[in-house]
Amino acid sequence: MLAETAKAFYLLYMAASIVHKAPFLRLLAALATGIVLQRYLQWNTTFLFAVFAVCLVFVLLYSFTGIKQRYRLGAMNGIAVLLMVTAFGSLLVWKEDVRHTKSWMGHFSQNAKFITCLFQGITHQVFLTSEDYLVLPGESTNVFNRFIFNSRVWVVTTLRKFISGDKEQGLAEALLIGYKDDLDKNLVQAYSNTGVVHVIAISGLHLGLIYWLLLFLTKPLKREKRLAFLRWLIIVASLWLFSILAGGQPSVLRSAVMFTAIATGEIVLRRSNIFNTLAFSALVLLCINPFWLWDVGFQLSYSAVLSIVLFFQPVYHWFDFKNKLLDFFWKMTAVTIAAQILTLPISVYHFHQMPLLFLLTNLIAVPLSSVILMGEILLCVLYFLVPVAAFMGSILKSLISWMNGYIEQIDSLPFAVWNSLSISIFQMLLLLVFAVTACYWLMEKRRHFAWLSFGSLAFFMVLRAFSFTNAYEQRKMIVYNVPKHTAIDVVNGRRYSFIGDTALLFDDFARNFHLQPSRILHRMLPDNTDAGIRSFALARRQVVVIDESFPLIAAHPKPAIDVVVLSKNPRLYISKLLNAFDVKQIVIDGSVPSWKAALWKHDCDSLHIPCYDVAEEGAFVMNW
């Protein structure tokens, strides 16, 4: 018992020492806490300003006190700083909330159609034939923007000139500068299913490779301490230039900030703490946009880097290979395993799938994509040597083609990906606790880590069992908002029957975008498809789906119908419908033209019949 207590105190000491050496970790934790609290609790701004002001005054007064007073009030000063940063985080969220802006369009209009158009920069519309307008050549007046645009065009043109094949060109463009217009959708899905989609998205992996290349190229400057700043300037400027050239997307800019902080710590300060560096970069990003805390790319970028920092060395030391080639492949394997420890639970929470063969794909795709990326950079440098560039282009084409074929072959295996996974945010946190404690138990052989890992896993399994029990008890009908299509799921436990357009069964994009999220959330499995059914009973509730083919015949007495789903473009008036049925609720699905939906809603209001338009109000859900 005494030994276990001593170990616990040792762990607390180690954690405290990390925090002491990385003060930005404390500030980051306080800022993130303030952001989360304001996001969900919506604190009064007067209270937040008061807390911030009081803490600021205390910190300023503390800085003018004597040494003895500072020693006595040191802990209170630390608490005041953390409270001040927490309040600052909450105020950042309040400031970034568009609803608190006087010019927010929501103060003037609640019409979703108008608001959507304004977000796209559309304020008017006009219908013109091709003879009525002329497109004039335009040119940006901003020299830097013009340089970036022309550079992207030149890179794309160069790659298309020397690399043949549509799939190969699309992947080469995405890999080098993040140009995704030519990417094959099925190929992207294959990369996603096999856990290597990060290869074709400009992210920390690419910036890391560029950073490593820049470190290597500027190595001669390392010998002179006086040239340290010049080396830092070259590396940082190149990183940011590449980031902007790659489209300047938020994920790229976040990685650029992170590697700028790392470069500053390693090159200029020389004795930086990696945890402090990561915390500083995250702190800067959250000050720019506090809502990035909920951004998937932000979470995965930092969890991947943190996971590699924490677990790479322990995993790498599992085996010791004397052969350099075997050691290289084991390093790649260790990096892949280490990165997955913290990113896998987050990926499952957001993407609802787990690639089971990620080791096989990452071991090939990561080093091969790195070689391809370096080859593309060299190709762009040597473009003027046409024979050399053509030879390099043919090699790159072969490498990309082989990598694509390998990924597609792995994706075709029936057990390549575990789909339709659904976990709550609390279950995700439990999985993170399990992953970290299990790894430290295996590495450190400490018993309390085993208890923590098994305890968190057991709690996770209990929560998951409860969610499955609830899923088996659900009974509901869902009318989806799928533009120009009818889509209805009748759910009985974990089984659903689909009623609607058979075209959706063959449209992977529409099905995955509109239907699959709900089916994953409710843990539903397919039962059957009744595309042609138009009338059915759910317990004691009668449902009728009316489209152009439905015969509307007046009957006496009128049948009582609980829900009528109006679909497609039937030629009817609501008054005629009420002559045929005794209707309690009308639902207009996404296949109905907007002008006709507006007409029917007006008639329903006049006749005092409840009407629900899924195009404006979202999916209609009825429990039965």
XYZ file of C-alpha atoms in Angstrom:
624
model
C 0.000 0.000 0.000
C 2.833 2.363 0.893
C 4.575 1.556 -2.382
C 1.419 2.300 -4.389
C 0.966 5.608 -2.559
C 4.570 6.540 -3.282
C 4.055 5.736 -6.972
C 0.925 7.885 -7.064
C 2.816 10.825 -5.545
C 5.621 10.258 -8.041
C 3.150 10.473 -10.929
C 1.658 13.669 -9.518
C 5.166 15.088 -9.200
C 5.955 14.194 -12.831
C 2.720 15.791 -14.022
C 3.418 18.898 -11.938
C 6.946 19.144 -13.322
C 5.619 19.016 -16.892
C 3.142 21.791 -16.108
C 5.878 23.808 -14.354
C 8.182 23.499 -17.365
C 5.291 24.300 -19.732
C 3.439 27.300 -18.247
C 1.438 27.783 -21.440
C -0.300 24.479 -20.637
C -1.950 26.138 -17.636
C -2.961 29.171 -19.684
C -4.292 26.939 -22.478
C -6.352 24.894 -20.009
C -7.820 28.081 -18.509
C -8.593 29.583 -21.928
C -10.220 26.357 -23.172
C -12.277 26.138 -19.968
C -13.567 29.672 -20.488
C -14.423 28.932 -24.123
C -16.355 25.768 -23.253
C -18.210 27.361 -20.313
C -19.352 30.337 -22.390
C -20.341 28.093 -25.291
C -22.723 26.050 -23.162
C -23.622 28.279 -20.166
C -23.840 31.711 -21.866
C -22.573 33.761 -18.911
C -23.526 37.423 -18.576
C -20.889 39.686 -20.128
C -21.076 42.167 -17.249
C -20.086 39.391 -14.864
C -17.249 38.305 -17.175
C -15.896 41.850 -17.525
C -16.079 42.265 -13.745
C -14.110 39.044 -13.131
C -11.542 40.017 -15.761
C -11.143 43.541 -14.332
C -10.842 42.418 -10.694
C -8.245 39.774 -11.569
C -6.317 42.221 -13.748
C -6.198 44.800 -10.945
C -4.999 42.138 -8.490
C -2.246 40.975 -10.884
C -1.104 44.577 -11.458
C -1.042 45.332 -7.723
C 0.843 42.075 -7.100
C 3.569 43.134 -9.536
C 4.260 46.252 -7.396
C 4.430 44.470 -4.016
C 7.594 43.516 -2.152
C 9.306 40.143 -2.240
C 7.759 38.934 1.027
C 4.267 39.889 -0.074
C 4.828 38.200 -3.430
C 5.852 35.013 -1.680
C 2.725 35.063 0.499
C 0.347 35.975 -2.337
C 2.000 33.876 -5.070
C -0.712 31.215 -5.123
C -3.492 33.830 -5.173
C -1.767 35.608 -8.049
C -1.620 32.353 -10.008
C -5.337 31.761 -9.397
C -6.106 35.357 -10.454
C -4.161 34.906 -13.713
C -6.011 31.664 -14.515
C -9.403 33.230 -13.703
C -8.530 36.226 -15.867
C -7.599 33.980 -18.810
C -10.774 31.925 -18.263
C -12.907 35.084 -18.365
C -10.962 36.225 -21.439
C -11.785 32.930 -23.181
C -15.492 33.391 -22.419
C -15.376 36.971 -23.721
C -13.697 35.755 -26.918
C -16.613 33.387 -27.552
C -19.111 36.185 -26.881
C -17.266 38.508 -29.272
C -17.058 35.910 -32.057
C -20.775 35.089 -31.776
C -22.259 36.766 -34.856
C -25.597 37.261 -33.078
C -24.012 39.968 -30.927
C -23.108 42.075 -33.962
C -25.440 45.004 -34.685
C -25.300 44.368 -38.422
C -26.141 40.656 -38.091
C -28.739 39.810 -40.722
C -30.749 37.824 -38.182
C -31.849 41.120 -36.622
C -33.569 42.044 -39.875
C -34.704 38.739 -41.419
C -35.262 35.174 -40.247
C -35.828 33.805 -43.752
C -33.348 30.960 -44.227
C -33.318 31.388 -48.007
C -32.314 35.074 -47.812
C -29.696 34.439 -45.122
C -28.137 31.597 -47.149
C -27.965 33.813 -50.244
C -26.348 36.640 -48.286
C -23.705 34.262 -46.925
C -22.867 33.442 -50.552
C -22.673 37.145 -51.453
C -25.917 37.015 -53.462
C -28.277 39.989 -53.094
C -30.097 40.034 -56.458
C -30.953 37.632 -59.252
C -31.580 38.091 -62.953
C -32.110 35.648 -65.828
C -29.980 36.289 -68.918
C -29.286 34.393 -72.119
C -25.745 33.901 -73.380
C -26.260 36.789 -75.837
C -27.147 39.230 -73.062
C -23.802 39.326 -71.240
C -20.070 39.450 -71.901
C -17.361 38.159 -69.544
C -14.480 40.625 -69.315
C -10.979 39.554 -68.250
C -10.277 40.608 -64.687
C -7.020 40.963 -62.800
C -6.360 41.360 -59.092
C -4.801 44.660 -58.076
C -3.085 43.002 -55.103
C 0.415 42.014 -56.217
C 0.832 39.276 -53.597
C -2.577 37.718 -54.328
C -1.815 37.764 -58.043
C 1.549 36.112 -57.399
C -0.057 33.335 -55.314
C -2.818 32.730 -57.869
C -0.390 32.634 -60.805
C 1.935 30.331 -58.851
C -0.893 27.857 -58.146
C -1.905 27.915 -61.815
C 1.703 27.340 -62.870
C 2.147 24.409 -60.455
C -1.090 22.753 -61.639
C -0.119 23.288 -65.296
C 3.367 21.850 -64.708
C 2.029 18.754 -62.953
C -0.555 18.148 -65.692
C 2.128 18.547 -68.349
C 4.526 15.954 -66.963
C 2.222 13.552 -65.039
C -0.358 11.663 -67.094
C -3.603 10.008 -65.962
C -6.657 11.708 -64.440
C -6.441 9.980 -61.049
C -2.700 10.486 -60.869
C -2.918 14.176 -61.793
C -5.706 14.789 -59.267
C -3.767 13.187 -56.426
C -0.504 14.933 -57.388
C -2.230 18.337 -57.325
C -3.885 17.646 -53.965
C -0.670 16.297 -52.470
C 1.485 19.304 -53.381
C -0.768 22.389 -53.142
C -4.110 21.091 -51.868
C -5.897 21.561 -55.220
C -8.799 19.092 -54.965
C -11.011 19.909 -57.965
C -9.608 17.002 -59.985
C -9.691 14.381 -57.211
C -11.701 11.243 -57.925
C -14.496 10.927 -55.308
C -14.290 7.136 -55.122
C -10.525 7.354 -54.643
C -10.967 9.843 -51.780
C -13.478 7.486 -50.137
C -10.996 4.605 -50.461
C -8.273 6.680 -48.769
C -10.740 7.625 -46.028
C -11.857 4.025 -45.437
C -8.282 2.818 -45.084
C -7.175 5.558 -42.676
C -4.799 7.485 -44.958
C -6.975 10.410 -46.080
C -4.489 12.705 -44.303
C -2.086 11.927 -47.144
C -4.186 13.845 -49.699
C -5.130 16.734 -47.406
C -2.506 19.409 -46.809
C -2.004 19.112 -43.068
C 0.599 18.692 -40.370
C 2.118 15.727 -42.240
C 2.981 17.875 -45.273
C 4.129 20.849 -43.221
C 6.242 18.443 -41.160
C 7.935 17.124 -44.303
C 8.539 20.653 -45.588
C 9.883 21.633 -42.152
C 12.237 18.636 -42.109
C 13.443 19.470 -45.640
C 14.059 23.096 -44.665
C 15.968 22.019 -41.547
C 18.135 19.809 -43.752
C 18.761 22.514 -46.389
C 19.621 25.180 -43.790
C 21.865 22.882 -41.758
C 25.053 24.780 -42.771
C 23.644 27.877 -41.011
C 23.403 25.895 -37.781
C 27.153 26.028 -37.263
C 27.106 29.786 -36.653
C 25.034 31.006 -33.701
C 24.885 34.451 -35.284
C 22.963 32.980 -38.234
C 20.312 31.304 -36.073
C 17.823 34.112 -36.677
C 18.465 34.012 -40.443
C 17.859 30.261 -40.432
C 14.635 30.750 -38.460
C 13.504 33.488 -40.866
C 14.117 31.318 -43.947
C 12.275 28.335 -42.458
C 9.279 30.301 -41.148
C 8.918 32.378 -44.339
C 9.069 29.218 -46.477
C 6.502 27.437 -44.292
C 4.047 30.323 -44.543
C 4.622 30.788 -48.272
C 3.897 27.097 -48.846
C 0.815 27.313 -46.598
C -0.624 30.234 -48.563
C 0.305 28.570 -51.852
C -1.578 25.473 -50.654
C -4.769 27.499 -50.410
C -4.450 29.036 -46.964
C -7.089 26.722 -45.522
C -7.601 26.823 -41.735
C -6.031 23.379 -41.247
C -2.909 24.462 -43.153
C -2.605 27.753 -41.287
C -3.016 25.964 -37.948
C -0.165 23.638 -38.851
C 1.915 26.627 -39.948
C 1.379 28.322 -36.574
C 2.284 25.097 -34.781
C 5.512 24.565 -36.741
C 6.398 28.255 -36.434
C 6.217 27.848 -32.666
C 8.265 24.628 -32.854
C 10.879 26.308 -35.075
C 11.073 29.271 -32.703
C 11.592 26.956 -29.757
C 14.170 24.702 -31.403
C 16.182 27.219 -33.429
C 15.990 30.509 -31.533
C 15.396 29.490 -27.913
C 17.233 26.146 -28.233
C 15.922 24.872 -24.878
C 12.189 24.877 -25.477
C 9.747 22.374 -24.017
C 7.663 20.701 -26.737
C 4.541 20.695 -24.518
C 4.983 24.414 -23.904
C 5.473 25.038 -27.626
C 2.337 23.107 -28.573
C 0.330 24.846 -25.854
C 1.536 28.261 -27.040
C 0.545 27.599 -30.658
C -2.881 26.310 -29.571
C -3.309 29.368 -27.341
C -2.584 31.715 -30.251
C -5.014 29.887 -32.544
C -7.823 29.905 -29.986
C -7.316 33.620 -29.418
C -7.757 34.110 -33.174
C -10.875 31.930 -33.320
C -12.164 30.267 -30.117
C -14.576 28.102 -32.123
C -11.607 26.196 -33.564
C -11.743 24.228 -30.315
C -14.641 22.308 -31.912
C -12.931 22.005 -35.291
C -12.117 18.387 -36.180
C -8.869 19.343 -37.894
C -7.715 21.293 -34.833
C -8.473 18.361 -32.526
C -6.824 15.755 -34.763
C -3.741 17.885 -35.516
C -2.867 18.497 -31.881
C -3.893 15.049 -30.660
C -1.699 13.428 -33.345
C 1.363 15.537 -32.501
C 0.820 15.123 -28.756
C 0.322 11.378 -29.184
C 3.566 11.042 -31.144
C 5.473 13.138 -28.585
C 4.152 11.040 -25.683
C 4.243 7.542 -27.122
C 6.714 7.347 -30.022
C 9.829 6.638 -27.969
C 8.179 4.004 -25.703
C 6.662 2.226 -28.718
C 9.888 2.488 -30.713
C 11.860 0.822 -27.901
C 9.649 -2.276 -28.018
C 12.077 -3.694 -30.614
C 15.696 -2.960 -31.435
C 16.702 -3.596 -35.063
C 20.358 -3.401 -36.044
C 19.528 -3.388 -39.752
C 18.970 0.218 -40.898
C 16.216 -0.674 -43.376
C 14.284 -2.690 -40.786
C 14.856 0.071 -38.254
C 13.430 2.644 -40.697
C 10.266 0.616 -41.272
C 9.889 0.033 -37.544
C 10.195 3.788 -36.944
C 7.388 4.375 -39.447
C 5.319 1.695 -37.719
C 6.022 3.201 -34.299
C 4.991 6.681 -35.494
C 1.757 5.272 -36.952
C 0.916 3.331 -33.784
C 1.787 6.281 -31.548
C -0.339 8.716 -33.575
C -3.373 6.410 -33.443
C -3.451 6.183 -29.632
C -5.036 9.615 -29.124
C -6.518 10.224 -32.581
C -8.496 6.986 -32.956
C -11.185 7.747 -30.316
C -11.606 11.263 -31.738
C -11.859 9.906 -35.301
C -14.467 7.333 -34.286
C -16.505 10.040 -32.520
C -16.507 12.360 -35.554
C -16.417 9.989 -38.538
C -18.207 6.916 -37.121
C -15.777 4.446 -38.639
C -12.512 2.766 -37.756
C -10.041 1.605 -40.401
C -8.920 -1.844 -39.286
C -5.989 -2.073 -41.695
C -4.518 1.382 -41.049
C -1.112 -0.109 -40.247
C -0.865 -1.804 -43.643
C -1.892 1.342 -45.500
C 0.058 3.902 -43.451
C 3.268 1.881 -43.616
C 3.150 2.165 -47.409
C 1.261 5.413 -48.030
C 3.091 7.706 -45.581
C 6.693 7.065 -46.751
C 5.612 6.723 -50.387
C 3.601 9.961 -50.322
C 6.600 11.669 -48.724
C 8.799 10.499 -51.603
C 6.150 11.641 -54.110
C 5.871 15.060 -52.447
C 9.637 15.578 -52.545
C 9.648 14.367 -56.157
C 6.954 16.876 -57.106
C 8.920 19.717 -55.526
C 12.021 18.615 -57.455
C 9.941 18.338 -60.643
C 8.780 21.943 -60.273
C 12.370 23.076 -59.636
C 13.737 21.240 -62.719
C 10.765 21.925 -65.026
C 12.978 23.811 -67.527
C 15.021 20.613 -68.136
C 12.251 19.006 -70.174
C 13.810 15.518 -70.623
C 14.633 15.293 -66.907
C 11.209 16.626 -65.910
C 9.459 14.192 -68.268
C 11.423 11.266 -66.822
C 10.606 12.349 -63.270
C 6.941 12.790 -64.233
C 6.747 9.223 -65.543
C 8.303 7.893 -62.316
C 5.897 9.943 -60.174
C 2.968 8.750 -62.284
C 3.974 5.129 -61.699
C 4.425 5.671 -57.948
C 1.052 7.432 -57.591
C -0.692 4.813 -59.714
C 0.794 1.995 -57.630
C -0.143 3.728 -54.359
C -3.717 4.310 -55.569
C -4.023 0.690 -56.647
C -2.691 -0.550 -53.317
C -5.133 1.623 -51.331
C -8.083 0.577 -53.517
C -7.086 -3.080 -53.169
C -7.008 -2.803 -49.357
C -10.325 -0.916 -49.405
C -11.955 -3.720 -51.398
C -11.331 -6.192 -48.560
C -14.556 -6.899 -46.614
C -12.932 -6.240 -43.226
C -10.976 -3.086 -44.169
C -13.213 -0.703 -42.244
C -15.613 -0.955 -39.304
C -18.543 1.274 -40.245
C -21.574 2.808 -38.509
C -19.887 3.362 -35.143
C -21.581 5.808 -32.798
C -20.158 6.987 -29.468
C -20.970 9.965 -27.251
C -18.435 12.612 -26.272
C -18.226 11.109 -22.775
C -17.569 7.660 -24.259
C -14.839 9.228 -26.395
C -13.201 10.662 -23.263
C -13.394 7.246 -21.590
C -11.686 5.677 -24.613
C -8.935 8.307 -24.422
C -8.422 7.533 -20.724
C -8.352 3.811 -21.525
C -5.859 4.253 -24.380
C -3.447 6.403 -22.359
C -3.601 4.341 -19.158
C -3.377 1.012 -21.006
C -0.300 2.202 -22.893
C 1.411 3.397 -19.718
C 0.469 0.157 -17.986
C 2.108 -1.868 -20.763
C 5.167 0.395 -20.806
C 5.653 1.120 -17.100
C 4.140 -2.111 -15.666
C 2.387 -0.163 -12.906
C -0.719 -1.783 -11.420
C -2.781 1.385 -10.848
C -2.606 2.117 -14.586
C -4.143 -1.316 -15.174
C -6.997 -0.551 -12.766
C -7.615 2.812 -14.427
C -7.596 1.306 -17.914
C -9.917 -1.583 -17.047
C -12.190 0.718 -15.035
C -12.592 3.212 -17.882
C -13.144 0.380 -20.377
C -15.769 -1.247 -18.130
C -17.583 2.080 -17.708
C -17.474 2.567 -21.489
C -18.975 -0.891 -22.076
C -21.777 -0.223 -19.554
C -22.705 3.052 -21.277
C -22.575 1.360 -24.672
C -24.842 -1.449 -23.439
C -27.381 1.134 -22.232
C -27.330 2.886 -25.622
C -27.969 -0.410 -27.425
C -30.823 -1.217 -25.025
C -32.431 2.137 -25.827
C -31.945 1.509 -29.544
C -33.834 -1.803 -29.353
C -36.807 -0.007 -27.752
C -37.158 2.828 -30.310
C -40.218 3.071 -32.593
C -40.351 6.023 -34.983
C -40.988 7.275 -38.496
C -38.505 9.718 -40.059
C -39.319 11.805 -43.157
C -35.951 13.107 -44.382
C -35.217 16.411 -46.075
C -33.639 15.136 -49.301
C -34.000 17.698 -52.128
C -36.035 16.352 -55.088
C -36.421 12.940 -53.417
C -38.809 11.078 -51.142
C -37.053 9.305 -48.275
C -38.818 7.768 -45.268
C -37.443 5.372 -42.656
C -39.858 3.361 -40.527
C -37.840 2.292 -37.482
C -38.714 -0.690 -35.313
C -35.996 -1.301 -32.742
C -32.678 -1.488 -34.576
C -34.305 -2.377 -37.896
C -35.611 0.088 -40.447
C -37.714 -0.181 -43.596
C -37.032 2.366 -46.320
C -39.903 3.932 -48.252
C -39.000 6.297 -51.067
C -37.103 6.712 -54.313
C -35.033 3.715 -55.354
C -32.552 6.147 -56.968
C -31.258 6.929 -53.467
C -30.243 3.291 -53.047
C -27.688 3.723 -55.848
C -26.562 7.279 -55.061
C -23.791 6.802 -52.498
C -23.229 10.524 -51.935
C -26.902 11.398 -51.328
C -27.406 8.364 -49.109
C -24.282 8.988 -47.018
C -24.983 12.711 -46.702
C -28.736 12.730 -46.014
C -29.657 9.320 -44.579
C -26.624 7.635 -43.065
C -26.006 10.111 -40.184
C -29.467 9.450 -38.734
C -29.123 5.702 -39.184
C -25.772 5.717 -37.401
C -27.113 7.898 -34.575
C -30.071 5.565 -33.986
C -27.937 2.410 -34.509
C -30.233 1.227 -37.302
C -29.708 -1.784 -39.541
C -31.529 -2.315 -42.868
C -34.561 -4.591 -42.867
C -36.239 -4.140 -46.249
C -37.079 -1.574 -48.921
C -40.694 -0.863 -49.837
C -40.252 1.779 -52.514
C -43.812 1.520 -53.823
C -45.790 1.369 -50.576
C -48.208 4.288 -50.110
C -50.262 3.383 -47.027
C -49.252 1.696 -43.796
C -50.081 1.515 -40.099
C -47.698 2.194 -37.209
C -49.257 0.756 -34.057
C -52.606 2.597 -34.068
C -51.465 5.407 -36.359
C -52.356 5.462 -40.058
C -49.900 7.000 -42.536
C -50.521 7.742 -46.223
C -47.920 8.881 -48.786
C -49.545 10.798 -51.654
C -47.823 11.532 -54.965
C -48.951 11.814 -58.604
C -49.868 8.130 -58.791
C -52.068 8.052 -55.679
C -55.808 7.809 -56.538
C -57.649 10.379 -54.448
C -61.246 9.134 -54.194
C -63.841 10.560 -51.825
C -65.254 7.948 -49.439
C -68.055 7.855 -46.857
C -67.302 7.673 -44.062
C -63.931 9.366 -44.508
C -60.961 7.249 -43.321
C -59.091 8.745 -40.352
C -55.444 9.379 -41.276
C -52.943 10.497 -38.653
C -50.202 11.661 -41.044
C -50.363 12.454 -44.763
C -46.972 12.808 -46.473
C -47.266 14.903 -49.647
C -44.620 13.902 -52.165
C -43.505 14.844 -55.679
C -45.981 17.080 -57.536
C -49.567 15.767 -57.209
C -52.325 17.945 -58.658
C -54.480 18.490 -55.598
C -55.785 21.113 -53.250
C -55.797 20.643 -49.498
C -59.578 21.074 -49.484
C -59.894 18.156 -51.919
C -57.611 16.078 -49.686
C -59.834 16.812 -46.679
C -62.865 15.650 -48.644
C -61.222 12.231 -49.013
C -59.601 11.828 -45.578
C -59.983 12.992 -42.010
C -56.406 14.300 -41.675
C -54.674 15.188 -38.387
C -51.195 16.157 -39.712
C -49.744 17.009 -43.128
C -46.034 16.623 -43.902
C -44.475 18.065 -47.074
C -41.312 16.192 -48.054
C -38.227 17.429 -49.898
C -39.409 16.331 -53.358
C -42.194 18.951 -53.502
C -41.433 22.163 -55.475
C -41.065 25.178 -53.199
C -43.872 27.151 -54.881
C -46.325 24.314 -54.362
C -45.183 23.782 -50.761
C -45.860 27.480 -50.047
C -49.348 27.163 -51.576
C -50.181 24.060 -49.517
C -48.921 25.662 -46.293
C -51.129 28.686 -46.907
C -54.151 26.413 -47.434
C -53.339 24.433 -44.268
C -53.150 27.650 -42.235
C -56.541 28.717 -43.568
C -58.080 25.325 -42.752
C -56.318 25.040 -39.353
C -54.519 21.802 -40.281
C -51.011 21.282 -38.778
C -48.485 21.366 -41.622
C -44.774 20.476 -41.440
C -42.394 21.364 -44.311
C -39.150 19.392 -44.049
C -37.402 21.775 -46.478
C -37.715 24.585 -43.921
C -37.968 22.770 -40.579
C -35.734 19.742 -41.102
C -36.616 16.062 -40.874
C -40.029 15.119 -39.479
C -39.825 12.555 -36.655
C -42.862 10.796 -35.199
C -42.608 8.271 -32.366
C -45.145 5.467 -32.405
